[in-house]
mmCIF file of C-alpha atoms in Angstrom:
data_model
loop_
_atom_site.group_PDB
_atom_site.id
_atom_site.type_symbol
_atom_site.label_atom_id
_atom_site.label_comp_id
_atom_site.label_asym_id
_atom_site.label_seq_id
_atom_site.Cartn_x
_atom_site.Cartn_y
_atom_site.Cartn_z
ATOM 1 C CA MET D 1 121.663 30.131 167.264
ATOM 2 C CA ALA D 2 120.294 31.269 163.917
ATOM 3 C CA GLN D 3 122.244 33.379 161.480
ATOM 4 C CA PRO D 4 121.805 37.057 162.387
ATOM 5 C CA ALA D 5 119.864 39.317 160.061
ATOM 6 C CA HIS D 6 120.358 42.470 162.147
ATOM 7 C CA ILE D 7 123.521 43.425 164.058
ATOM 8 C CA ALA D 8 123.595 46.486 166.302
ATOM 9 C CA PHE D 9 126.536 48.331 167.828
ATOM 10 C CA LEU D 10 126.579 49.872 171.278
ATOM 11 C CA GLY D 11 129.305 52.429 170.683
ATOM 12 C CA PHE D 12 130.455 53.273 167.166
ATOM 13 C CA GLY D 13 134.146 54.016 167.451
ATOM 14 C CA GLU D 14 137.081 52.529 165.573
ATOM 15 C CA ALA D 15 136.440 48.877 166.434
ATOM 16 C CA ALA D 16 132.703 49.000 165.740
ATOM 17 C CA ARG D 17 133.241 50.781 162.417
ATOM 18 C CA ALA D 18 135.845 48.233 161.363
ATOM 19 C CA PHE D 19 133.550 45.327 162.310
ATOM 20 C CA CYS D 20 130.599 46.942 160.538
ATOM 21 C CA TRP D 21 132.543 47.478 157.320
ATOM 22 C CA THR D 22 133.860 43.931 157.032
ATOM 23 C CA LEU D 23 130.650 42.254 158.230
ATOM 24 C CA GLY D 24 128.760 44.153 155.539
ATOM 25 C CA LYS D 25 131.172 42.834 152.938
ATOM 26 C CA ALA D 26 130.843 39.292 154.317
ATOM 27 C CA ASP D 27 127.040 39.409 154.158
ATOM 28 C CA PRO D 28 125.571 42.292 152.125
ATOM 29 C CA ALA D 29 122.067 41.353 153.360
ATOM 30 C CA LEU D 30 122.883 42.246 156.963
ATOM 31 C CA LYS D 31 121.051 45.163 158.532
ATOM 32 C CA PHE D 32 123.015 47.403 160.926
ATOM 33 C CA SER D 33 122.029 49.900 163.597
ATOM 34 C CA ALA D 34 124.043 51.747 166.235
ATOM 35 C CA TYR D 35 123.871 53.975 169.264
ATOM 36 C CA ASP D 36 126.734 56.035 170.659
ATOM 37 C CA ILE D 37 126.696 58.389 173.625
ATOM 38 C CA LYS D 38 128.284 61.025 171.375
ATOM 39 C CA LEU D 39 124.956 61.357 169.588
ATOM 40 C CA GLY D 40 123.821 63.418 172.559
ATOM 41 C CA GLY D 41 126.798 65.785 172.695
ATOM 42 C CA PRO D 42 128.814 68.282 170.662
ATOM 43 C CA GLU D 43 130.110 65.503 168.380
ATOM 44 C CA ALA D 44 126.587 64.397 167.410
ATOM 45 C CA SER D 45 126.847 65.604 163.819
ATOM 46 C CA ALA D 46 130.167 63.863 163.200
ATOM 47 C CA MET D 47 128.930 60.643 164.787
ATOM 48 C CA SER D 48 125.626 60.527 162.912
ATOM 49 C CA GLY D 49 127.551 61.302 159.721
ATOM 50 C CA ALA D 50 129.900 58.375 160.332
ATOM 51 C CA MET D 51 126.917 56.088 160.872
ATOM 52 C CA ALA D 52 125.235 57.313 157.727
ATOM 53 C CA ARG D 53 128.364 56.747 155.633
ATOM 54 C CA ALA D 54 128.563 53.205 157.005
ATOM 55 C CA GLY D 55 124.955 52.510 156.053
ATOM 56 C CA VAL D 56 123.960 52.176 159.710
ATOM 57 C CA THR D 57 120.561 53.136 161.100
ATOM 58 C CA VAL D 58 121.010 55.762 163.820
ATOM 59 C CA VAL D 59 119.345 54.828 167.122
ATOM 60 C CA ASN D 60 118.853 57.619 169.641
ATOM 61 C CA ALA D 61 118.830 55.521 172.815
ATOM 62 C CA ALA D 62 120.632 52.338 173.834
ATOM 63 C CA GLU D 63 117.393 50.450 174.468
ATOM 64 C CA GLY D 64 116.505 50.970 170.814
ATOM 65 C CA LEU D 65 119.127 48.372 169.903
ATOM 66 C CA ALA D 66 117.223 45.543 171.591
ATOM 67 C CA ASP D 67 115.424 44.347 168.460
ATOM 68 C CA ALA D 68 118.734 43.299 166.875
ATOM 69 C CA ASP D 69 119.742 39.642 166.754
ATOM 70 C CA TRP D 70 123.297 40.429 167.846
ATOM 71 C CA ILE D 71 124.426 43.482 169.803
ATOM 72 C CA VAL D 72 128.163 44.236 169.775
ATOM 73 C CA SER D 73 129.230 46.273 172.815
ATOM 74 C CA ALA D 74 132.231 48.372 171.771
ATOM 75 C CA VAL D 75 132.474 51.333 174.126
ATOM 76 C CA THR D 76 135.396 52.754 176.080
ATOM 77 C CA ALA D 77 136.618 50.301 178.703
ATOM 78 C CA ASP D 78 135.714 52.506 181.640
ATOM 79 C CA GLN D 79 132.086 52.705 180.443
ATOM 80 C CA SER D 80 131.439 49.056 179.539
ATOM 81 C CA LEU D 81 129.187 48.271 182.500
ATOM 82 C CA GLU D 82 127.442 51.650 182.653
ATOM 83 C CA ALA D 83 126.711 51.668 178.921
ATOM 84 C CA ILE D 84 124.915 48.337 179.015
ATOM 85 C CA GLY D 85 122.637 49.411 181.894
ATOM 86 C CA PRO D 86 119.924 51.246 179.885
ATOM 87 C CA LEU D 87 119.811 48.372 177.394
ATOM 88 C CA VAL D 88 119.308 45.567 179.928
ATOM 89 C CA PRO D 89 115.565 46.088 180.649
ATOM 90 C CA ALA D 90 114.804 45.803 176.932
ATOM 91 C CA LEU D 91 116.706 42.548 176.407
ATOM 92 C CA GLY D 92 115.180 39.089 176.248
ATOM 93 C CA PRO D 93 115.591 35.579 174.852
ATOM 94 C CA GLY D 94 116.862 35.339 171.302
ATOM 95 C CA THR D 95 119.350 38.222 171.564
ATOM 96 C CA LEU D 96 123.116 37.756 171.785
ATOM 97 C CA VAL D 97 125.308 40.466 173.337
ATOM 98 C CA ILE D 98 128.920 40.257 172.165
ATOM 99 C CA ASP D 99 131.193 42.159 174.557
ATOM 100 C CA ILE D 100 134.432 43.113 172.768
ATOM 101 C CA ASN D 101 135.511 45.669 175.374
ATOM 102 C CA SER D 102 139.037 45.449 176.782
ATOM 103 C CA VAL D 103 138.115 45.063 180.447
ATOM 104 C CA SER D 104 138.936 42.839 183.402
ATOM 105 C CA PRO D 105 137.426 39.362 183.799
ATOM 106 C CA GLY D 106 135.485 40.606 186.801
ATOM 107 C CA ARG D 107 133.864 43.355 184.734
ATOM 108 C CA LYS D 108 132.816 40.899 182.033
ATOM 109 C CA ARG D 109 131.358 38.521 184.621
ATOM 110 C CA GLN D 110 129.325 41.402 186.073
ATOM 111 C CA THR D 111 128.066 42.332 182.619
ATOM 112 C CA ALA D 112 127.248 38.721 181.768
ATOM 113 C CA GLU D 113 125.227 38.325 184.954
ATOM 114 C CA LEU D 114 123.080 41.347 184.109
ATOM 115 C CA ILE D 115 122.477 40.235 180.535
ATOM 116 C CA CYS D 116 121.857 36.547 181.176
ATOM 117 C CA ALA D 117 119.285 37.378 183.878
ATOM 118 C CA THR D 118 117.073 38.744 181.071
ATOM 119 C CA GLY D 119 117.234 35.509 179.095
ATOM 120 C CA ALA D 120 119.583 37.013 176.504
ATOM 121 C CA ALA D 121 122.903 35.331 175.737
ATOM 122 C CA TYR D 122 126.343 36.800 176.429
ATOM 123 C CA LEU D 123 129.660 36.236 174.667
ATOM 124 C CA ASP D 124 133.029 37.420 175.961
ATOM 125 C CA MET D 125 135.059 38.278 172.854
ATOM 126 C CA ALA D 126 138.664 39.485 173.164
ATOM 127 C CA VAL D 127 140.143 41.060 170.032
ATOM 128 C CA MET D 128 143.789 40.030 169.932
ATOM 129 C CA SER D 129 145.190 42.288 167.188
ATOM 130 C CA PRO D 130 144.556 45.713 165.653
ATOM 131 C CA VAL D 131 141.126 45.776 163.985
ATOM 132 C CA HIS D 132 142.487 47.151 160.717
ATOM 133 C CA PRO D 133 142.487 45.904 158.048
ATOM 134 C CA LYS D 134 140.634 42.661 158.876
ATOM 135 C CA GLY D 135 137.815 44.057 161.007
ATOM 136 C CA HIS D 136 135.688 41.258 162.465
ATOM 137 C CA ALA D 137 138.043 38.712 160.856
ATOM 138 C CA SER D 138 140.867 39.811 163.172
ATOM 139 C CA PRO D 139 141.955 37.036 165.564
ATOM 140 C CA VAL D 140 139.619 36.835 168.568
ATOM 141 C CA LEU D 141 139.178 34.659 171.645
ATOM 142 C CA LEU D 142 135.723 33.617 172.818
ATOM 143 C CA ALA D 143 134.337 32.582 176.189
ATOM 144 C CA GLY D 144 130.791 31.890 177.316
ATOM 145 C CA GLN D 145 128.019 29.357 177.464
ATOM 146 C CA GLY D 146 126.582 27.969 174.242
ATOM 147 C CA ILE D 147 129.536 28.678 171.976
ATOM 148 C CA ASP D 148 128.977 25.441 170.058
ATOM 149 C CA GLY D 149 125.618 26.801 168.911
ATOM 150 C CA LEU D 150 127.362 29.919 167.600
ATOM 151 C CA ARG D 151 129.981 28.197 165.498
ATOM 152 C CA ALA D 152 127.894 27.975 162.319
ATOM 153 C CA PRO D 153 126.983 31.697 162.113
ATOM 154 C CA LEU D 154 130.470 32.745 163.215
ATOM 155 C CA ASP D 155 132.065 30.518 160.588
ATOM 156 C CA ARG D 156 129.711 31.699 157.865
ATOM 157 C CA LEU D 157 130.532 35.347 158.585
ATOM 158 C CA GLY D 158 134.270 34.647 158.620
ATOM 159 C CA PHE D 159 135.226 35.234 162.253
ATOM 160 C CA ALA D 160 138.738 33.992 163.085
ATOM 161 C CA TYR D 161 138.271 32.653 166.594
ATOM 162 C CA ASP D 162 139.591 30.297 169.220
ATOM 163 C CA VAL D 163 137.639 29.275 172.311
ATOM 164 C CA ALA D 164 139.195 30.185 175.652
ATOM 165 C CA GLY D 165 136.568 28.610 177.899
ATOM 166 C CA ASP D 166 132.934 28.286 178.919
ATOM 167 C CA GLU D 167 132.878 31.060 181.504
ATOM 168 C CA PRO D 168 132.732 34.783 180.704
ATOM 169 C CA GLY D 169 136.047 36.412 181.565
ATOM 170 C CA ALA D 170 138.235 33.555 180.307
ATOM 171 C CA ALA D 171 138.889 35.269 176.979
ATOM 172 C CA THR D 172 139.495 38.759 178.321
ATOM 173 C CA ALA D 173 141.827 37.369 181.026
ATOM 174 C CA ILE D 174 144.216 36.280 178.291
ATOM 175 C CA LYS D 175 144.067 39.684 176.649
ATOM 176 C CA MET D 176 144.593 41.565 179.923
ATOM 177 C CA VAL D 177 147.696 39.545 180.777
ATOM 178 C CA ARG D 178 149.072 39.766 177.230
ATOM 179 C CA SER D 179 148.440 43.519 177.168
ATOM 180 C CA LEU D 180 150.725 43.936 180.169
ATOM 181 C CA PHE D 181 153.578 42.884 177.887
ATOM 182 C CA VAL D 182 152.431 44.455 174.600
ATOM 183 C CA LYS D 183 151.488 47.873 175.980
ATOM 184 C CA GLY D 184 154.358 47.624 178.451
ATOM 185 C CA LEU D 185 156.871 47.143 175.647
ATOM 186 C CA GLU D 186 155.422 50.229 173.988
ATOM 187 C CA ALA D 187 155.812 52.212 177.212
ATOM 188 C CA ILE D 188 159.382 51.018 177.768
ATOM 189 C CA THR D 189 160.276 51.934 174.185
ATOM 190 C CA VAL D 190 158.788 55.405 174.531
ATOM 191 C CA GLU D 191 160.336 56.254 177.877
ATOM 192 C CA THR D 192 163.756 54.850 176.923
ATOM 193 C CA LEU D 193 164.010 56.833 173.706
ATOM 194 C CA LEU D 194 162.646 60.017 175.260
ATOM 195 C CA ALA D 195 165.297 59.709 177.970
ATOM 196 C CA ALA D 196 167.932 58.991 175.317
ATOM 197 C CA GLU D 197 166.864 62.060 173.349
ATOM 198 C CA ALA D 198 166.884 64.263 176.443
ATOM 199 C CA SER D 199 170.339 63.077 177.472
ATOM 200 C CA GLY D 200 171.864 63.262 173.991
ATOM 201 C CA CYS D 201 172.570 59.565 173.501
ATOM 202 C CA ARG D 202 169.701 58.589 171.174
ATOM 203 C CA ASP D 203 171.822 57.115 168.378
ATOM 204 C CA VAL D 204 173.995 55.113 170.776
ATOM 205 C CA ILE D 205 170.933 53.670 172.510
ATOM 206 C CA LEU D 206 169.254 52.710 169.233
ATOM 207 C CA SER D 207 172.441 51.077 167.976
ATOM 208 C CA SER D 208 172.977 49.188 171.226
ATOM 209 C CA LEU D 209 169.399 47.897 171.386
ATOM 210 C CA ALA D 210 169.488 46.865 167.729
ATOM 211 C CA ALA D 211 172.632 44.844 168.395
ATOM 212 C CA SER D 212 171.333 43.257 171.592
ATOM 213 C CA TYR D 213 167.845 42.425 170.294
ATOM 214 C CA PRO D 214 168.099 41.898 166.525
ATOM 215 C CA GLY D 215 164.812 40.014 166.459
ATOM 216 C CA LEU D 216 162.908 43.125 167.508
ATOM 217 C CA GLU D 217 163.823 44.885 164.240
ATOM 218 C CA TRP D 218 164.928 48.207 165.705
ATOM 219 C CA PRO D 219 164.359 50.992 164.918
ATOM 220 C CA ALA D 220 161.247 50.060 162.907
ATOM 221 C CA LEU D 221 159.516 48.671 166.010
ATOM 222 C CA ALA D 222 160.358 51.829 167.925
ATOM 223 C CA GLY D 223 158.609 53.950 165.306
ATOM 224 C CA TYR D 224 155.587 51.665 165.359
ATOM 225 C CA ASN D 225 155.366 51.795 169.154
ATOM 226 C CA PHE D 226 155.503 55.586 169.157
ATOM 227 C CA GLU D 227 152.772 55.738 166.532
ATOM 228 C CA ARG D 228 150.441 53.425 168.469
ATOM 229 C CA THR D 229 150.851 55.275 171.762
ATOM 230 C CA LEU D 230 150.459 58.732 170.256
ATOM 231 C CA ARG D 231 147.328 57.795 168.323
ATOM 232 C CA HIS D 232 145.705 55.456 170.825
ATOM 233 C CA GLY D 233 147.327 56.195 174.177
ATOM 234 C CA ALA D 234 144.160 57.443 175.877
ATOM 235 C CA ARG D 235 142.287 54.245 175.083
ATOM 236 C CA ARG D 236 145.279 52.067 175.908
ATOM 237 C CA ALA D 237 145.611 53.783 179.298
ATOM 238 C CA VAL D 238 142.079 52.771 180.248
ATOM 239 C CA GLU D 239 142.770 49.219 179.089
ATOM 240 C CA MET D 240 145.881 49.082 181.254
ATOM 241 C CA GLU D 241 143.871 50.207 184.278
ATOM 242 C CA GLU D 242 141.700 47.156 183.620
ATOM 243 C CA SER D 243 144.849 45.045 183.344
ATOM 244 C CA ALA D 244 145.898 46.403 186.741
ATOM 245 C CA ALA D 245 142.512 45.423 188.185
ATOM 246 C CA THR D 246 142.981 41.933 186.724
ATOM 247 C CA LEU D 247 146.370 41.537 188.406
ATOM 248 C CA ASP D 248 145.096 42.931 191.706
ATOM 249 C CA ALA D 249 142.224 40.423 191.675
ATOM 250 C CA LEU D 250 144.764 37.618 191.194
ATOM 251 C CA GLY D 251 146.619 38.738 194.306
ATOM 252 C CA LEU D 252 149.468 40.119 192.223
ATOM 253 C CA ASN D 253 150.773 43.671 191.936
ATOM 254 C CA GLY D 254 148.870 45.820 189.472
ATOM 255 C CA GLY D 255 151.285 48.705 190.019
ATOM 256 C CA LEU D 256 153.292 48.021 186.870
ATOM 257 C CA ALA D 257 150.144 48.103 184.746
ATOM 258 C CA ARG D 258 149.158 51.411 186.334
ATOM 259 C CA GLU D 259 152.566 52.895 185.506
ATOM 260 C CA ILE D 260 152.173 51.693 181.923
ATOM 261 C CA ALA D 261 148.754 53.352 181.910
ATOM 262 C CA ALA D 262 150.373 56.616 183.014
ATOM 263 C CA VAL D 263 152.844 56.519 180.099
ATOM 264 C CA GLN D 264 150.107 55.654 177.622
ATOM 265 C CA ARG D 265 147.937 58.479 178.972
ATOM 266 C CA ALA D 266 150.791 60.985 178.641
ATOM 267 C CA GLN D 267 151.391 59.861 175.069
ATOM 268 C CA GLY D 268 147.731 60.183 174.231
ATOM 269 C CA ALA D 269 147.743 63.706 175.641
ATOM 270 C CA ALA D 270 150.792 64.570 173.501
ATOM 271 C CA GLY D 271 148.753 63.420 170.532
ATOM 272 C CA ALA D 272 149.331 62.524 166.920
ATOM 273 C CA ALA D 273 150.783 65.977 166.213
ATOM 274 C CA SER D 274 154.063 64.558 167.520
ATOM 275 C CA LEU D 275 154.136 62.244 164.511
ATOM 276 C CA CYS D 276 154.959 65.089 162.147
ATOM 277 C CA GLY D 277 158.343 64.656 160.550
ATOM 278 C CA GLU D 278 159.910 62.044 158.334
ATOM 279 C CA THR D 279 162.255 60.214 160.715
ATOM 280 C CA LEU D 280 162.160 58.508 164.087
ATOM 281 C CA HIS D 281 164.425 61.287 165.338
ATOM 282 C CA ASP D 282 161.771 63.862 164.375
ATOM 283 C CA ILE D 283 159.033 61.908 166.132
ATOM 284 C CA VAL D 284 161.015 61.378 169.331
ATOM 285 C CA ALA D 285 162.156 65.012 169.470
ATOM 286 C CA ASN D 286 158.647 66.330 168.822
ATOM 287 C CA ASN D 287 157.198 63.937 171.373
ATOM 288 C CA LEU D 288 159.767 64.985 173.974
ATOM 289 C CA ARG D 289 158.924 68.648 173.493
ATOM 290 C CA ALA D 290 155.201 67.899 173.800
ATOM 291 C CA ARG D 291 155.675 65.826 176.958
ATOM 292 C CA MET D 292 157.944 68.383 178.643
ATOM 293 C CA LYS D 293 155.622 71.209 177.716
ATOM 294 C CA ALA D 294 152.697 69.331 179.265
ATOM 295 C CA CYS D 295 154.668 68.494 182.430
ATOM 296 C CA PRO D 296 157.436 71.092 182.800
ATOM 297 C CA ARG D 297 160.105 70.539 185.424
ATOM 298 C CA GLN D 298 160.305 73.030 188.232
ATOM 299 C CA ASP D 299 164.109 73.390 188.353
ATOM 300 C CA ASP D 300 166.810 74.838 186.165
ATOM 301 C CA ASP D 301 166.872 71.760 183.970
ATOM 302 C CA ALA D 302 163.419 72.636 182.737
ATOM 303 C CA GLU D 303 165.001 74.754 180.061
ATOM 304 C CA LYS D 304 166.855 71.821 178.545
ATOM 305 C CA VAL D 305 164.011 71.109 176.137
ATOM 306 C CA PRO D 306 165.531 70.140 172.796
ATOM 307 C CA PRO D 307 165.379 72.965 170.258
ATOM 308 C CA GLU D 308 163.076 72.929 167.288
ATOM 309 C CA THR D 309 164.648 71.260 164.247
#
């Protein structure tokens, strides 16, 4: 496949913005365009402003992206199939759709079937690390037909990739299974330290875990896990629902992933305001108050919310 001259983004959230920024630095001649569903809602001004600051042409309908050489689908996981629908009738040979959404293998296979039926090409791309600061140069896994023909443009633009397989879904399967551990460790950290704070044994728990698992670098990892869940919990919850669907489809139990999703969702609802304060103690205490306020207990213990410090 030829080197792209025009890359479009379906969805222009954190991942798309990070990719756009670093791709523009890798090839200043690239043209960018984007469509996001928020352009049609109350956040339209903020979204169009973000696109303008990134030097991206604003497109007012998904099908308007079809003249791009590459289209990067970067929407919320629960909308990945629905978002591509309006674009499909406008697709044709010569276009590559790169699906970076954190969804189940089954969802990516469904999406690939729709896209490939038009003559366009499809690439399952799983982003395996936070997108900042490397953007599109973050480690990714690829799966799909015709990857060998993509190596030259991918290499020239500076993608850091490994190939997971020829079939769509092979890359995202690895991410979905890995996320069970990564997002699960975040959830375990959060729930353990909230329970420790509520029961008055926070310092003992932190000391004990640091001694038992020195390689995890407590309490620094605990602070990092709280930060990720509070800032990105809503998105992580949807990803973990997709992880649950992946496990269910394998004949395994997706229940653990759904419980992790519930913790991530609760953290996202508590929000980044819980991060105020200078110490891990401040963050945990603030987070506990936010969580208990959102879901108050119905017995006498409900009043045992830790006091403001």
